[in-house]
mmCIF file of C-alpha atoms in Angstrom:
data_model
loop_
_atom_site.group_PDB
_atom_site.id
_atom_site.type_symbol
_atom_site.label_atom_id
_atom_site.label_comp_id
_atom_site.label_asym_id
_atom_site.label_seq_id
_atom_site.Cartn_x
_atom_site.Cartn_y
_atom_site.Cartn_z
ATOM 1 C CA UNK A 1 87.707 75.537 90.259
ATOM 2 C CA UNK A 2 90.570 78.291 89.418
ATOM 3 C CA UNK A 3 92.226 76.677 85.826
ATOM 4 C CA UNK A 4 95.225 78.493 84.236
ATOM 5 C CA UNK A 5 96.005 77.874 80.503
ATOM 6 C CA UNK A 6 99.002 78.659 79.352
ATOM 7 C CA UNK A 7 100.833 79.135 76.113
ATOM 8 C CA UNK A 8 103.157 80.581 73.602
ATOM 9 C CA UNK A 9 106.245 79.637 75.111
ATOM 10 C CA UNK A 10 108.994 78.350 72.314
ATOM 11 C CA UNK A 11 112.443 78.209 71.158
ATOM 12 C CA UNK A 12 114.069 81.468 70.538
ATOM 13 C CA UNK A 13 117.348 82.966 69.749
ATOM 14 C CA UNK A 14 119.295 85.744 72.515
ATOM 15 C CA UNK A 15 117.497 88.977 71.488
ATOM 16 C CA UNK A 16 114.475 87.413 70.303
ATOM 17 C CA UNK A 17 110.803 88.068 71.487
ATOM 18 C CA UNK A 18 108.062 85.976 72.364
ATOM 19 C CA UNK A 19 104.020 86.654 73.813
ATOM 20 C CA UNK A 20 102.967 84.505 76.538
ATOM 21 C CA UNK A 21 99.303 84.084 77.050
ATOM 22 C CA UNK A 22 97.033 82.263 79.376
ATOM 23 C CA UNK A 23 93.509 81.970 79.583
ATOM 24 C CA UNK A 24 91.857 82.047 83.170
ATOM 25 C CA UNK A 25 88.696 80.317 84.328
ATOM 26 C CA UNK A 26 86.793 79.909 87.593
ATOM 27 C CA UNK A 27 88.384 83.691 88.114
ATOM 28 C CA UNK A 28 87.272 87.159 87.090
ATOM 29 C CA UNK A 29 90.622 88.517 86.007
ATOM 30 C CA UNK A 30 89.293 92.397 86.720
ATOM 31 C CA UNK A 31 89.252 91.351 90.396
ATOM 32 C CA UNK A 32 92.084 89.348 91.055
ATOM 33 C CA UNK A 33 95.978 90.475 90.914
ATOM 34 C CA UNK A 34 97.523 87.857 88.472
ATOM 35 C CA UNK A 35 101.308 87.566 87.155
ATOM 36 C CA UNK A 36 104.030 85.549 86.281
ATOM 37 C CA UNK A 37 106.808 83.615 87.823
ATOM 38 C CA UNK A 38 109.333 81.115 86.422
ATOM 39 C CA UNK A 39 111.369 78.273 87.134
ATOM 40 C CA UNK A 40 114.202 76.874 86.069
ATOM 41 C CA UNK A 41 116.513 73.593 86.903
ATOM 42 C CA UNK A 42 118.309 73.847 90.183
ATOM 43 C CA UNK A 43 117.020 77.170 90.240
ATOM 44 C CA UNK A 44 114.588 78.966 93.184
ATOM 45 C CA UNK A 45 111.122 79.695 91.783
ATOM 46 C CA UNK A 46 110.876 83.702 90.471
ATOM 47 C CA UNK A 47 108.601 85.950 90.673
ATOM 48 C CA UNK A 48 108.072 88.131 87.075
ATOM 49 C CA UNK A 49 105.600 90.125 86.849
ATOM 50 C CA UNK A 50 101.909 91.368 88.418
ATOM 51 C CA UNK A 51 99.401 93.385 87.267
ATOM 52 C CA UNK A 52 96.633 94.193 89.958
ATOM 53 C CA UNK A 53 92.921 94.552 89.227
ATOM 54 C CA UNK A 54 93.332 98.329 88.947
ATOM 55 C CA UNK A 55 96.380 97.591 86.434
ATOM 56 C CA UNK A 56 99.106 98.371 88.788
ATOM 57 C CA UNK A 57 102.119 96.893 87.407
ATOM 58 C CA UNK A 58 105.399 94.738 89.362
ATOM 59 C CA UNK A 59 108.395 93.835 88.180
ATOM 60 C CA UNK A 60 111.486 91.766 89.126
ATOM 61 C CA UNK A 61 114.685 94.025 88.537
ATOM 62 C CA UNK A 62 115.997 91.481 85.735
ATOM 63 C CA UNK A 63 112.955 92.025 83.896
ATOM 64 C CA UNK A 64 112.336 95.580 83.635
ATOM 65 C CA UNK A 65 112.565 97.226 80.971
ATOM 66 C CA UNK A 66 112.523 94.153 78.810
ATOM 67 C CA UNK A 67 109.081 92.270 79.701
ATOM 68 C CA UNK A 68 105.094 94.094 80.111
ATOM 69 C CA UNK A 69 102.654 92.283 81.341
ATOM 70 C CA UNK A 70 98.846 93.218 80.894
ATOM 71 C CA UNK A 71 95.713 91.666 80.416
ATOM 72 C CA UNK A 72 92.593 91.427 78.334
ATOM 73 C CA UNK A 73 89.624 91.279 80.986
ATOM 74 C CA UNK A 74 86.828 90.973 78.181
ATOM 75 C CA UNK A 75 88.828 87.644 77.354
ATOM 76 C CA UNK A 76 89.774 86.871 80.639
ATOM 77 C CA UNK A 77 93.266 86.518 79.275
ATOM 78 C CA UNK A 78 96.848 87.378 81.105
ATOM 79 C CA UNK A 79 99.672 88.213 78.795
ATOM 80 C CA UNK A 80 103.636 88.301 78.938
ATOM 81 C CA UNK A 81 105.518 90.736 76.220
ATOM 82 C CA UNK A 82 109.339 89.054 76.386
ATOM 83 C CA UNK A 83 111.500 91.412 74.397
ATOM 84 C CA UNK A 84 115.609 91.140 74.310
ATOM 85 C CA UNK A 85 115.371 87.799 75.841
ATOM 86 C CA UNK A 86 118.655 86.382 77.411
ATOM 87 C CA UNK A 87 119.503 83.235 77.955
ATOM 88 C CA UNK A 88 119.146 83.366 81.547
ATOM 89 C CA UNK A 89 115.358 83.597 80.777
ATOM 90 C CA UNK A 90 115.349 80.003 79.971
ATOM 91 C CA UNK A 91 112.765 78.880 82.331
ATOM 92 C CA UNK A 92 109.271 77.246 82.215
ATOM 93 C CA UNK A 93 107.275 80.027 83.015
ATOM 94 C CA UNK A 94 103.530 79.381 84.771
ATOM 95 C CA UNK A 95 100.810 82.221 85.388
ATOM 96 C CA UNK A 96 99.640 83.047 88.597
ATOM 97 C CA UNK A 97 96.766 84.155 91.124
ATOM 98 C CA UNK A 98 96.546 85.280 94.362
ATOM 99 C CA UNK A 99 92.947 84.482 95.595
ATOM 100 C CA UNK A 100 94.096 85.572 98.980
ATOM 101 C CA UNK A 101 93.932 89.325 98.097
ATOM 102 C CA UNK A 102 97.285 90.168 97.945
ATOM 103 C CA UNK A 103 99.572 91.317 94.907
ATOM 104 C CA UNK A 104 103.156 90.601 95.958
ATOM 105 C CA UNK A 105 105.438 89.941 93.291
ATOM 106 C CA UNK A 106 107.140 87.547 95.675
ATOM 107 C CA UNK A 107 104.230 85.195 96.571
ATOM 108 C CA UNK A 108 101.560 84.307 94.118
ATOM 109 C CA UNK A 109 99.929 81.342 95.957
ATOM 110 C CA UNK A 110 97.990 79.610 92.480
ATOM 111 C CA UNK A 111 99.782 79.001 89.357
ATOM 112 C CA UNK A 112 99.049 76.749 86.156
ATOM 113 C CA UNK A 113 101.500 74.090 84.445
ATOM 114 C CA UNK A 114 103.379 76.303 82.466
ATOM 115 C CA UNK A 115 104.955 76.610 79.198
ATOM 116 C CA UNK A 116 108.635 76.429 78.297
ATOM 117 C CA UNK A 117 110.639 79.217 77.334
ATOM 118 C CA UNK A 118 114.063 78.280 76.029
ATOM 119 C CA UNK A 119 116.518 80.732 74.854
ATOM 120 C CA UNK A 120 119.514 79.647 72.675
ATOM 121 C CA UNK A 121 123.024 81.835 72.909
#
């Protein structure tokens, strides 16, 4: 069974940074595309970030320039770099698979429980 651990999510101020990691089991991470997305309160379900198994990198547009993702395969491990975070980031923020095959930054079918990023004006 595919689990997704995640952590390092927090309470920082507007500008601050934070490093999001989760640790993948039941999944080679050098095979699969994995990512990001994030939720928030009476707010549609966003994708963040990808990063394919040949380390092709996605990005939604409010993002770029601001977040990396990349991963550790030896560890199995995905990460998140959140730099000049706004508050609009405020979101709990789950890692993803797609064990279909597919890397669309849109639809990640398998994510974890999350962690909670909140960011204070």
């Amino acid at each position: 069974q595919v689990e997704l651990a995640e952590s390092g999510g927090g309470s920082v101020q507007a500008g601050g940074s934070l490093r999001l990691s989760c640790a993948a089991s039941g999944v080679t991470s050098s095979s699969v595309c994995m990512g990001w997305l994030r939720q928030a309160p009476g707010k549609e379900r966003e994708g963040v970030a990808t990063i394919d198994s040949d380390g092709t990198t996605s990005y939604a547009d409010s993002v770029k320039g601001r977040f990396t993702i990349s991963k550790d395969n030896a560890k199995n491990t995905l990460y998140l770099q959140m730099n000049s975070l706004k508050p609009e980031d405020t979101a709990m923020y789950h890692c993803a698979v797609d064990l279909r095959g597919y890397c669309f930054l849109h639809d990640l079918d398998y994510w974890g429980k999350g962690t909670l990023v909140t960011i204070s004006s």
